[in-house]
mmCIF file of C-alpha atoms and ligand atoms in Angstrom:
data_model
loop_
_atom_site.group_PDB
_atom_site.id
_atom_site.type_symbol
_atom_site.label_atom_id
_atom_site.label_comp_id
_atom_site.label_asym_id
_atom_site.label_seq_id
_atom_site.Cartn_x
_atom_site.Cartn_y
_atom_site.Cartn_z
ATOM 1 C CA MET A 80 190.056 87.910 55.329
ATOM 2 C CA ARG A 81 186.297 89.033 55.448
ATOM 3 C CA THR A 82 184.499 87.828 58.412
ATOM 4 C CA HIS A 83 181.605 85.320 57.814
ATOM 5 C CA ASP A 84 178.204 86.850 58.539
ATOM 6 C CA PHE A 85 176.494 84.236 60.793
ATOM 7 C CA THR A 86 173.462 86.530 61.502
ATOM 8 C CA ASP A 87 170.835 84.520 59.278
ATOM 9 C CA PHE A 88 172.366 81.163 59.917
ATOM 10 C CA ASN A 89 172.118 81.806 63.775
ATOM 11 C CA LYS A 90 168.559 82.739 63.334
ATOM 12 C CA LEU A 91 167.865 79.571 61.512
ATOM 13 C CA ALA A 92 169.832 77.207 63.785
ATOM 14 C CA GLU A 93 168.257 78.997 67.029
ATOM 15 C CA LEU A 94 164.819 78.383 65.495
ATOM 16 C CA VAL A 95 165.300 74.686 64.613
ATOM 17 C CA LEU A 96 167.284 73.801 67.738
ATOM 18 C CA SER A 97 164.755 75.435 70.204
ATOM 19 C CA TYR A 98 163.383 72.151 71.111
ATOM 20 C CA ARG A 99 166.689 71.439 72.840
ATOM 21 C CA ARG A 100 165.800 74.209 75.247
ATOM 22 C CA ALA A 101 162.195 73.365 75.605
ATOM 23 C CA LYS A 102 162.454 69.627 76.322
ATOM 24 C CA PRO A 103 164.838 69.952 79.383
ATOM 25 C CA MET A 104 162.486 72.647 80.869
ATOM 26 C CA LEU A 105 159.461 70.387 80.242
ATOM 27 C CA VAL A 106 160.967 67.287 81.859
ATOM 28 C CA ALA A 107 162.159 69.551 84.818
ATOM 29 C CA LEU A 108 158.687 70.596 85.394
ATOM 30 C CA HIS A 109 157.490 66.859 84.940
ATOM 31 C CA TYR A 110 159.672 65.989 87.900
ATOM 32 C CA ASP A 111 158.964 69.037 89.711
ATOM 33 C CA LEU A 112 162.717 69.883 90.069
ATOM 34 C CA PHE A 113 162.310 73.594 90.755
ATOM 35 C CA SER A 114 159.907 72.710 93.781
ATOM 36 C CA GLU A 115 162.284 69.966 95.000
ATOM 37 C CA ILE A 116 165.218 72.233 94.727
ATOM 38 C CA ALA A 117 163.203 75.028 96.767
ATOM 39 C CA LYS A 118 162.635 72.413 99.322
ATOM 40 C CA GLY A 119 166.428 72.130 99.969
ATOM 41 C CA ARG A 120 167.387 69.134 97.609
ATOM 42 C CA VAL A 121 169.916 70.857 96.024
ATOM 43 C CA THR A 122 172.538 68.580 94.566
ATOM 44 C CA ALA A 123 171.928 66.198 91.565
ATOM 45 C CA ALA A 124 172.735 63.188 94.028
ATOM 46 C CA SER A 125 169.982 64.239 96.724
ATOM 47 C CA LEU A 126 167.462 64.898 94.115
ATOM 48 C CA ALA A 127 168.115 61.668 92.182
ATOM 49 C CA ALA A 128 167.698 59.810 95.375
ATOM 50 C CA GLU A 129 164.453 61.456 96.356
ATOM 51 C CA LEU A 130 163.079 61.131 92.808
ATOM 52 C CA GLU A 131 164.439 57.752 91.936
ATOM 53 C CA LEU A 132 166.360 59.136 89.013
ATOM 54 C CA ASP A 133 169.773 58.300 87.495
ATOM 55 C CA ALA A 134 172.243 60.905 89.204
ATOM 56 C CA PRO A 135 174.748 61.313 86.372
ATOM 57 C CA ALA A 136 171.831 61.742 83.843
ATOM 58 C CA LEU A 137 170.065 64.182 86.179
ATOM 59 C CA GLU A 138 173.239 66.307 86.671
ATOM 60 C CA ARG A 139 173.519 66.770 82.889
ATOM 61 C CA LEU A 140 169.835 68.072 82.766
ATOM 62 C CA LEU A 141 170.495 70.529 85.806
ATOM 63 C CA ASP A 142 173.748 71.688 83.987
ATOM 64 C CA ALA A 143 171.562 72.267 80.711
ATOM 65 C CA LEU A 144 168.942 74.133 82.834
ATOM 66 C CA CYS A 145 171.639 76.350 84.269
ATOM 67 C CA ALA A 146 173.009 77.039 80.724
ATOM 68 C CA ILE A 147 169.438 78.050 79.656
ATOM 69 C CA GLY A 148 169.216 80.453 82.471
ATOM 70 C CA TRP A 149 166.614 78.655 84.705
ATOM 71 C CA LEU A 150 169.074 77.375 87.431
ATOM 72 C CA GLU A 151 172.150 78.596 88.988
ATOM 73 C CA LYS A 152 175.082 76.448 90.152
ATOM 74 C CA ARG A 153 177.543 76.867 93.139
ATOM 75 C CA GLY A 154 180.205 74.109 93.372
ATOM 76 C CA ARG A 155 177.652 71.045 93.124
ATOM 77 C CA ARG A 156 174.779 72.691 94.524
ATOM 78 C CA TYR A 157 171.901 74.077 92.388
ATOM 79 C CA ARG A 158 169.531 76.858 93.299
ATOM 80 C CA ASN A 159 166.646 78.541 91.628
ATOM 81 C CA THR A 160 166.696 81.868 89.918
ATOM 82 C CA ARG A 161 164.554 84.825 91.113
ATOM 83 C CA ALA A 162 162.153 84.208 88.278
ATOM 84 C CA GLY A 163 162.192 80.410 88.882
ATOM 85 C CA ARG A 164 161.171 81.029 92.368
ATOM 86 C CA ARG A 165 158.131 83.274 91.390
ATOM 87 C CA LEU A 166 157.052 81.021 88.407
ATOM 88 C CA LEU A 167 158.143 77.543 88.814
ATOM 89 C CA VAL A 168 157.831 76.607 92.331
ATOM 90 C CA GLU A 169 154.453 75.101 93.359
ATOM 91 C CA THR A 170 153.990 77.027 96.539
ATOM 92 C CA SER A 171 154.494 80.432 94.947
ATOM 93 C CA PRO A 172 151.156 82.254 94.284
ATOM 94 C CA GLU A 173 152.264 82.987 90.727
ATOM 95 C CA TYR A 174 153.137 79.440 89.804
ATOM 96 C CA VAL A 175 152.572 78.691 86.129
ATOM 97 C CA GLY A 176 154.012 75.098 86.101
ATOM 98 C CA SER A 177 150.719 73.268 85.485
ATOM 99 C CA ASN A 178 150.218 75.156 82.252
ATOM 100 C CA LEU A 179 153.770 74.489 81.091
ATOM 101 C CA LYS A 180 153.593 70.847 82.191
ATOM 102 C CA TYR A 181 150.360 70.617 79.888
ATOM 103 C CA GLN A 182 152.778 71.582 76.933
ATOM 104 C CA GLU A 183 154.551 68.224 77.309
ATOM 105 C CA HIS A 184 151.353 66.281 76.517
ATOM 106 C CA THR A 185 150.840 68.419 73.584
ATOM 107 C CA TRP A 186 154.338 67.712 72.356
ATOM 108 C CA ASP A 187 153.397 64.399 71.198
ATOM 109 C CA ALA A 188 150.549 65.828 69.125
ATOM 110 C CA TRP A 189 153.107 68.312 67.479
ATOM 111 C CA SER A 190 155.058 65.409 66.431
ATOM 112 C CA ASP A 191 152.047 64.332 64.355
ATOM 113 C CA LEU A 192 152.142 67.535 62.218
ATOM 114 C CA ARG A 193 154.003 65.990 59.196
ATOM 115 C CA TYR A 194 151.090 63.325 58.920
ATOM 116 C CA VAL A 195 148.366 65.952 59.796
ATOM 117 C CA ILE A 196 149.801 68.123 57.032
ATOM 118 C CA LYS A 197 149.352 65.248 54.672
ATOM 119 C CA GLU A 198 146.123 63.780 55.832
ATOM 120 C CA GLY A 199 144.426 67.119 56.623
ATOM 121 C CA LYS A 200 142.973 65.791 60.003
ATOM 122 C CA PRO A 201 144.327 65.160 63.347
ATOM 123 C CA ARG A 202 145.448 61.590 64.747
ATOM 124 C CA ARG A 203 144.383 62.486 68.102
ATOM 125 C CA GLY A 204 141.145 64.144 69.267
ATOM 126 C CA LEU A 205 140.867 66.748 72.155
ATOM 127 C CA LEU A 206 137.792 65.072 73.512
ATOM 128 C CA ASP A 207 139.470 61.691 73.769
ATOM 129 C CA TRP A 208 142.323 63.444 75.786
ATOM 130 C CA ILE A 209 139.646 65.170 77.860
ATOM 131 C CA ARG A 210 138.148 61.802 78.667
ATOM 132 C CA LYS A 211 141.380 60.605 79.990
ATOM 133 C CA ASP A 212 141.702 61.648 83.737
ATOM 134 C CA PHE A 213 145.444 62.459 83.783
ATOM 135 C CA PHE A 214 144.874 64.800 80.894
ATOM 136 C CA THR A 215 141.638 66.413 82.130
ATOM 137 C CA ALA A 216 143.372 67.524 85.658
ATOM 138 C CA ASP A 217 146.334 69.027 83.957
ATOM 139 C CA TYR A 218 144.618 70.468 81.237
ATOM 140 C CA ILE A 219 142.145 72.059 83.230
ATOM 141 C CA LYS A 220 144.800 73.464 85.891
ATOM 142 C CA ALA A 221 146.838 74.558 82.971
ATOM 143 C CA MET A 222 143.971 76.663 81.470
ATOM 144 C CA GLY A 223 143.366 78.235 84.995
ATOM 145 C CA ASP A 224 147.052 79.323 85.214
ATOM 146 C CA VAL A 225 147.108 81.274 82.006
ATOM 147 C CA THR A 226 143.628 82.916 82.125
ATOM 148 C CA ARG A 227 143.965 84.389 85.804
ATOM 149 C CA HIS A 228 145.047 87.440 84.622
ATOM 150 C CA PRO A 229 142.783 87.954 81.597
ATOM 151 C CA ALA A 230 139.880 86.894 83.533
ATOM 152 C CA ARG A 231 140.412 89.601 86.190
ATOM 153 C CA GLU A 232 141.107 92.259 83.440
ATOM 154 C CA LEU A 233 138.065 91.247 81.547
ATOM 155 C CA ALA A 234 135.888 91.392 84.817
ATOM 156 C CA GLU A 235 137.504 94.641 85.746
ATOM 157 C CA LYS A 236 136.425 96.284 82.207
ATOM 158 C CA LEU A 237 132.714 94.975 82.207
ATOM 159 C CA ASP A 238 129.935 97.108 83.778
ATOM 160 C CA TRP A 239 128.342 95.013 86.448
ATOM 161 C CA THR A 240 125.199 96.977 86.967
ATOM 162 C CA GLY A 241 122.084 94.839 87.148
ATOM 163 C CA VAL A 242 124.139 91.498 86.522
ATOM 164 C CA ALA A 243 122.357 88.775 88.444
ATOM 165 C CA ARG A 244 123.360 85.523 86.666
ATOM 166 C CA THR A 245 126.215 84.702 84.432
ATOM 167 C CA LEU A 246 126.505 81.512 82.336
ATOM 168 C CA ASP A 247 130.368 80.494 81.438
ATOM 169 C CA VAL A 248 130.170 78.176 78.448
ATOM 170 C CA GLY A 249 133.020 75.572 78.263
ATOM 171 C CA SER A 250 134.185 76.894 81.728
ATOM 172 C CA GLY A 251 137.378 74.935 82.172
ATOM 173 C CA ALA A 252 138.869 75.932 85.332
ATOM 174 C CA GLY A 253 136.331 78.389 86.065
ATOM 175 C CA THR A 254 138.645 81.183 86.252
ATOM 176 C CA PHE A 255 136.350 83.623 84.438
ATOM 177 C CA SER A 256 133.437 82.647 86.616
ATOM 178 C CA ALA A 257 135.558 83.364 89.737
ATOM 179 C CA ALA A 258 136.588 86.916 88.513
ATOM 180 C CA PHE A 259 133.092 87.573 87.931
ATOM 181 C CA VAL A 260 132.118 86.584 91.202
ATOM 182 C CA GLU A 261 134.931 88.471 92.784
ATOM 183 C CA LYS A 262 134.001 91.812 90.905
ATOM 184 C CA SER A 263 130.045 91.655 91.126
ATOM 185 C CA PRO A 264 128.669 91.828 94.771
ATOM 186 C CA SER A 265 125.959 89.454 94.145
ATOM 187 C CA ALA A 266 126.012 87.656 90.788
ATOM 188 C CA VAL A 267 125.472 83.936 90.621
ATOM 189 C CA ALA A 268 127.724 82.104 88.267
ATOM 190 C CA VAL A 269 126.806 79.133 86.310
ATOM 191 C CA LEU A 270 129.744 76.958 85.074
ATOM 192 C CA LEU A 271 128.790 74.764 82.071
ATOM 193 C CA ASP A 272 131.297 71.990 80.991
ATOM 194 C CA LEU A 273 131.561 68.310 80.279
ATOM 195 C CA PRO A 274 131.107 66.335 83.539
ATOM 196 C CA LYS A 275 135.004 65.329 84.020
ATOM 197 C CA PRO A 276 136.409 68.819 83.501
ATOM 198 C CA LEU A 277 133.526 70.385 85.622
ATOM 199 C CA ALA A 278 134.366 68.109 88.432
ATOM 200 C CA VAL A 279 138.049 69.281 88.338
ATOM 201 C CA ALA A 280 136.777 72.873 88.382
ATOM 202 C CA LYS A 281 134.351 72.061 91.308
ATOM 203 C CA SER A 282 137.323 70.898 93.613
ATOM 204 C CA LEU A 283 139.669 73.985 92.395
ATOM 205 C CA LEU A 284 136.873 76.437 93.321
ATOM 206 C CA LYS A 285 135.979 74.642 96.723
ATOM 207 C CA ARG A 286 137.653 77.284 98.803
ATOM 208 C CA HIS A 287 137.082 80.354 96.835
ATOM 209 C CA PRO A 288 135.630 83.051 98.909
ATOM 210 C CA GLY A 289 132.519 83.080 96.738
ATOM 211 C CA ALA A 290 132.055 79.413 96.618
ATOM 212 C CA ASP A 291 128.358 79.778 97.538
ATOM 213 C CA ARG A 292 127.507 81.607 94.306
ATOM 214 C CA PHE A 293 128.820 78.919 91.955
ATOM 215 C CA ARG A 294 126.419 76.521 90.173
ATOM 216 C CA PHE A 295 127.781 73.515 88.127
ATOM 217 C CA LYS A 296 125.934 72.317 84.960
ATOM 218 C CA PRO A 297 127.283 69.271 83.308
ATOM 219 C CA ALA A 298 126.449 69.569 79.738
ATOM 220 C CA ASP A 299 127.611 69.178 76.098
ATOM 221 C CA TYR A 300 127.414 72.904 74.732
ATOM 222 C CA LEU A 301 126.510 71.444 71.192
ATOM 223 C CA ALA A 302 124.142 68.812 72.017
ATOM 224 C CA ASP A 303 122.269 70.387 75.024
ATOM 225 C CA SER A 304 120.277 73.599 75.443
ATOM 226 C CA LEU A 305 122.016 76.545 77.197
ATOM 227 C CA GLY A 306 118.809 77.668 78.711
ATOM 228 C CA GLU A 307 116.043 80.348 77.674
ATOM 229 C CA ASN A 308 115.810 83.867 78.769
ATOM 230 C CA GLU A 309 117.808 83.297 82.100
ATOM 231 C CA TYR A 310 121.032 85.106 81.857
ATOM 232 C CA ASP A 311 122.179 88.546 82.138
ATOM 233 C CA LEU A 312 125.672 87.773 80.717
ATOM 234 C CA VAL A 313 126.953 84.631 78.723
ATOM 235 C CA LEU A 314 130.644 84.114 78.290
ATOM 236 C CA ILE A 315 132.163 81.814 75.529
ATOM 237 C CA SER A 316 135.907 82.004 76.163
ATOM 238 C CA ASN A 317 138.797 80.057 74.553
ATOM 239 C CA VAL A 318 136.139 77.631 72.994
ATOM 240 C CA SER A 319 135.550 79.281 69.621
ATOM 241 C CA ARG A 320 139.081 78.095 68.470
ATOM 242 C CA VAL A 321 138.243 74.431 68.965
ATOM 243 C CA GLU A 322 134.950 74.622 66.992
ATOM 244 C CA ASP A 323 134.392 75.152 63.275
ATOM 245 C CA GLU A 324 132.296 78.122 61.870
ATOM 246 C CA LYS A 325 129.125 76.145 61.836
ATOM 247 C CA SER A 326 129.283 74.991 65.621
ATOM 248 C CA ASN A 327 130.262 78.640 66.551
ATOM 249 C CA ARG A 328 127.247 80.117 64.799
ATOM 250 C CA LEU A 329 125.055 77.388 66.598
ATOM 251 C CA LEU A 330 126.730 78.196 70.011
ATOM 252 C CA VAL A 331 126.202 82.162 69.461
ATOM 253 C CA ALA A 332 122.485 81.415 68.601
ATOM 254 C CA LYS A 333 121.990 79.283 71.726
ATOM 255 C CA ALA A 334 123.668 81.847 73.866
ATOM 256 C CA HIS A 335 121.114 84.349 72.212
ATOM 257 C CA ARG A 336 118.389 82.208 73.403
ATOM 258 C CA ALA A 337 119.851 81.792 76.780
ATOM 259 C CA LEU A 338 120.072 85.603 77.400
ATOM 260 C CA LYS A 339 117.422 87.856 78.908
ATOM 261 C CA LYS A 340 116.541 90.833 76.735
ATOM 262 C CA GLY A 341 119.280 93.454 77.162
ATOM 263 C CA GLY A 342 121.931 90.644 78.264
ATOM 264 C CA ARG A 343 125.235 90.610 76.875
ATOM 265 C CA LEU A 344 127.156 87.892 75.030
ATOM 266 C CA ILE A 345 131.010 88.000 75.273
ATOM 267 C CA ILE A 346 133.291 85.886 72.931
ATOM 268 C CA HIS A 347 136.688 85.958 74.325
ATOM 269 C CA ASP A 348 139.556 84.365 72.326
ATOM 270 C CA TYR A 349 142.613 85.247 70.320
ATOM 271 C CA ALA A 350 142.090 87.237 67.244
ATOM 272 C CA LEU A 351 144.089 87.037 64.023
ATOM 273 C CA ASP A 352 144.695 89.879 61.694
ATOM 274 C CA PRO A 353 142.664 89.861 58.548
ATOM 275 C CA ASP A 354 145.384 88.083 56.465
ATOM 276 C CA ARG A 355 145.950 85.426 59.117
ATOM 277 C CA THR A 356 149.739 85.775 59.503
ATOM 278 C CA SER A 357 149.856 87.768 62.654
ATOM 279 C CA PRO A 358 150.088 88.007 65.583
ATOM 280 C CA LEU A 359 152.407 85.119 66.057
ATOM 281 C CA PHE A 360 150.621 83.488 68.942
ATOM 282 C CA PRO A 361 147.216 82.936 67.077
ATOM 283 C CA ALA A 362 148.812 81.983 63.988
ATOM 284 C CA LEU A 363 150.605 79.110 65.800
ATOM 285 C CA MET A 364 147.468 78.315 67.834
ATOM 286 C CA SER A 365 145.728 77.654 64.625
ATOM 287 C CA LEU A 366 148.220 74.852 63.753
ATOM 288 C CA HIS A 367 148.052 73.885 67.418
ATOM 289 C CA VAL A 368 144.242 73.192 67.120
ATOM 290 C CA LEU A 369 144.666 71.523 63.900
ATOM 291 C CA LEU A 370 146.585 68.651 65.629
ATOM 292 C CA PHE A 371 143.745 68.063 68.101
ATOM 293 C CA THR A 372 140.419 68.930 66.438
ATOM 294 C CA GLY A 373 139.677 68.307 62.925
ATOM 295 C CA LYS A 374 137.482 71.654 62.852
ATOM 296 C CA GLY A 375 138.849 74.198 65.112
ATOM 297 C CA ARG A 376 141.137 77.324 64.200
ATOM 298 C CA ALA A 377 142.059 80.819 65.037
ATOM 299 C CA TYR A 378 139.588 83.351 63.863
ATOM 300 C CA THR A 379 139.528 87.107 63.015
ATOM 301 C CA ALA A 380 137.565 89.949 64.789
ATOM 302 C CA ALA A 381 135.426 90.369 61.815
ATOM 303 C CA GLU A 382 134.422 86.726 61.991
ATOM 304 C CA TYR A 383 133.483 86.798 65.723
ATOM 305 C CA GLU A 384 131.417 89.936 64.853
ATOM 306 C CA GLY A 385 129.875 88.251 61.762
ATOM 307 C CA TRP A 386 128.616 85.611 63.945
ATOM 308 C CA LEU A 387 127.141 87.915 66.625
ATOM 309 C CA ARG A 388 125.360 90.013 63.848
ATOM 310 C CA GLY A 389 124.028 86.959 62.341
ATOM 311 C CA ALA A 390 122.454 85.755 65.631
ATOM 312 C CA GLY A 391 120.636 89.368 66.026
ATOM 313 C CA PHE A 392 123.174 90.727 68.501
ATOM 314 C CA LYS A 393 123.551 94.653 68.383
ATOM 315 C CA ALA A 394 125.746 97.250 69.787
ATOM 316 C CA LEU A 395 129.001 95.296 69.036
ATOM 317 C CA SER A 396 132.080 96.379 70.693
ATOM 318 C CA GLY A 397 135.611 95.002 71.431
ATOM 319 C CA ILE A 398 137.824 94.765 74.549
ATOM 320 C CA PRO A 399 141.545 94.017 74.146
ATOM 321 C CA ILE A 400 142.798 91.868 76.827
ATOM 322 C CA ALA A 401 146.465 91.173 77.730
ATOM 323 C CA LYS A 402 147.619 93.694 75.330
ATOM 324 C CA GLU A 403 151.150 93.706 76.381
ATOM 325 C CA SER A 404 151.552 89.820 76.713
ATOM 326 C CA LEU A 405 152.968 87.343 74.241
ATOM 327 C CA HIS A 406 149.496 86.230 73.629
ATOM 328 C CA PRO A 407 147.017 89.363 73.575
ATOM 329 C CA SER A 408 143.202 88.181 73.168
ATOM 330 C CA LEU A 409 140.101 90.131 72.294
ATOM 331 C CA ALA A 410 136.566 90.035 73.994
ATOM 332 C CA VAL A 411 133.658 90.874 71.326
ATOM 333 C CA VAL A 412 130.688 92.154 73.346
ATOM 334 C CA GLY A 413 127.049 92.165 71.780
ATOM 335 C CA ARG A 414 123.610 93.013 73.230
ATOM 336 C CA LYS A 415 120.431 91.053 72.999
ATOM 337 C CA ALA A 416 117.871 93.755 71.695
HETATM 338 C C1 SAM B 146 140.299 75.984 76.061
HETATM 339 S S1 SAM B 146 139.152 75.570 77.307
HETATM 340 C C2 SAM B 146 138.602 77.115 77.783
HETATM 341 C C3 SAM B 146 138.181 77.121 79.266
HETATM 342 C C4 SAM B 146 137.715 78.488 79.696
HETATM 343 N N1 SAM B 146 136.630 78.963 79.008
HETATM 344 C C5 SAM B 146 138.781 79.468 79.725
HETATM 345 O O1 SAM B 146 138.623 80.436 79.036
HETATM 346 O O2 SAM B 146 139.787 79.341 80.418
HETATM 347 C C6 SAM B 146 137.801 74.754 76.445
HETATM 348 C C7 SAM B 146 136.900 74.139 77.465
HETATM 349 O O3 SAM B 146 135.663 73.699 76.618
HETATM 350 C C8 SAM B 146 135.223 72.479 77.186
HETATM 351 N N2 SAM B 146 134.532 71.662 76.096
HETATM 352 C C9 SAM B 146 134.886 71.165 74.954
HETATM 353 N N3 SAM B 146 134.016 70.548 74.215
HETATM 354 C C10 SAM B 146 132.680 70.796 75.094
HETATM 355 C C11 SAM B 146 131.474 70.497 74.731
HETATM 356 N N4 SAM B 146 130.870 69.821 73.524
HETATM 357 N N5 SAM B 146 130.697 70.764 75.849
HETATM 358 C C12 SAM B 146 131.105 71.440 77.027
HETATM 359 N N6 SAM B 146 132.256 71.775 77.001
HETATM 360 C C13 SAM B 146 133.177 71.413 76.137
HETATM 361 C C14 SAM B 146 136.465 71.870 77.571
HETATM 362 O O4 SAM B 146 136.397 70.693 78.604
HETATM 363 C C15 SAM B 146 137.371 73.091 78.127
HETATM 364 O O5 SAM B 146 137.109 73.150 79.478
#
């Protein structure tokens, strides 16, 4: 008898059932199970008692986490994997749990996808979520986790000669401004965001060694002015994808006004290839922002360059960021002539 070829079916089943691996991980992060296990609460019973959970149900979750490779079990005791100790335990400097936890908030929005495809607009608004305190703190911390390395890489690849003042538009956790202050010996970094996210950034950056060089400017980047002839460098990072083309062109024009002559604008975000079907991460990101904003999407490098040229920027160049990661991005740089 010929053996059945399961290859295609396996691929399909793995894809469709991947939620059964994602959800246990998200729930484990929700209850900080990896951090609790690192503190020595290593049986289902001790964890359940500490966290007021149902011990038999928790045991099934812990076993499932072993099956997917993020916990190990000896007898009745669980321990973190090497990778888990690095990435999933709160006290580790490489902790990425805030970002991953935030994915559980977005899970509900993805459940709207079938309606959004029919109705063409989201059922939840990003700004409504930002206004909710619980979402803001998680969302901002989440951005901070994933942008730490790209921010340092971008700062590393820029020329800091003569840069005295930078503006970070939609600054989020302020990771990019932090990297700028670390790289430049004297630049003052202005962070601009809506009041609530800005307050979160302020508290996150309180103990930064360059804290005296941060300035915090609560503003709406679409409704308010970004300033006039006052910055050497303006950064618009991971903001383009939440806005439509018209708002992006408006932002780029405002950034042009805010820059001194010779100053640089940097748009940093994911970049789709021209036919918009790759890379995978921005192709899925385009769908993701559709679920939160009726207007945003992922753009191509040519679109970013078109906005910069349209506003009068010259000497355009591109800096690839995090090229080897699952989510490579692009910094498009233009100079005010
Ligand atoms: C995806 S985050 C990017 C954060 C940061 N620039 C980075 O790259 O990590 C988008 C940021 O834009 C801010 N934002 C959204 N709409 C805004 C508006 N109308 N005015 C000012 N900030 C806004 C959000 O609060 C959020 O911090």
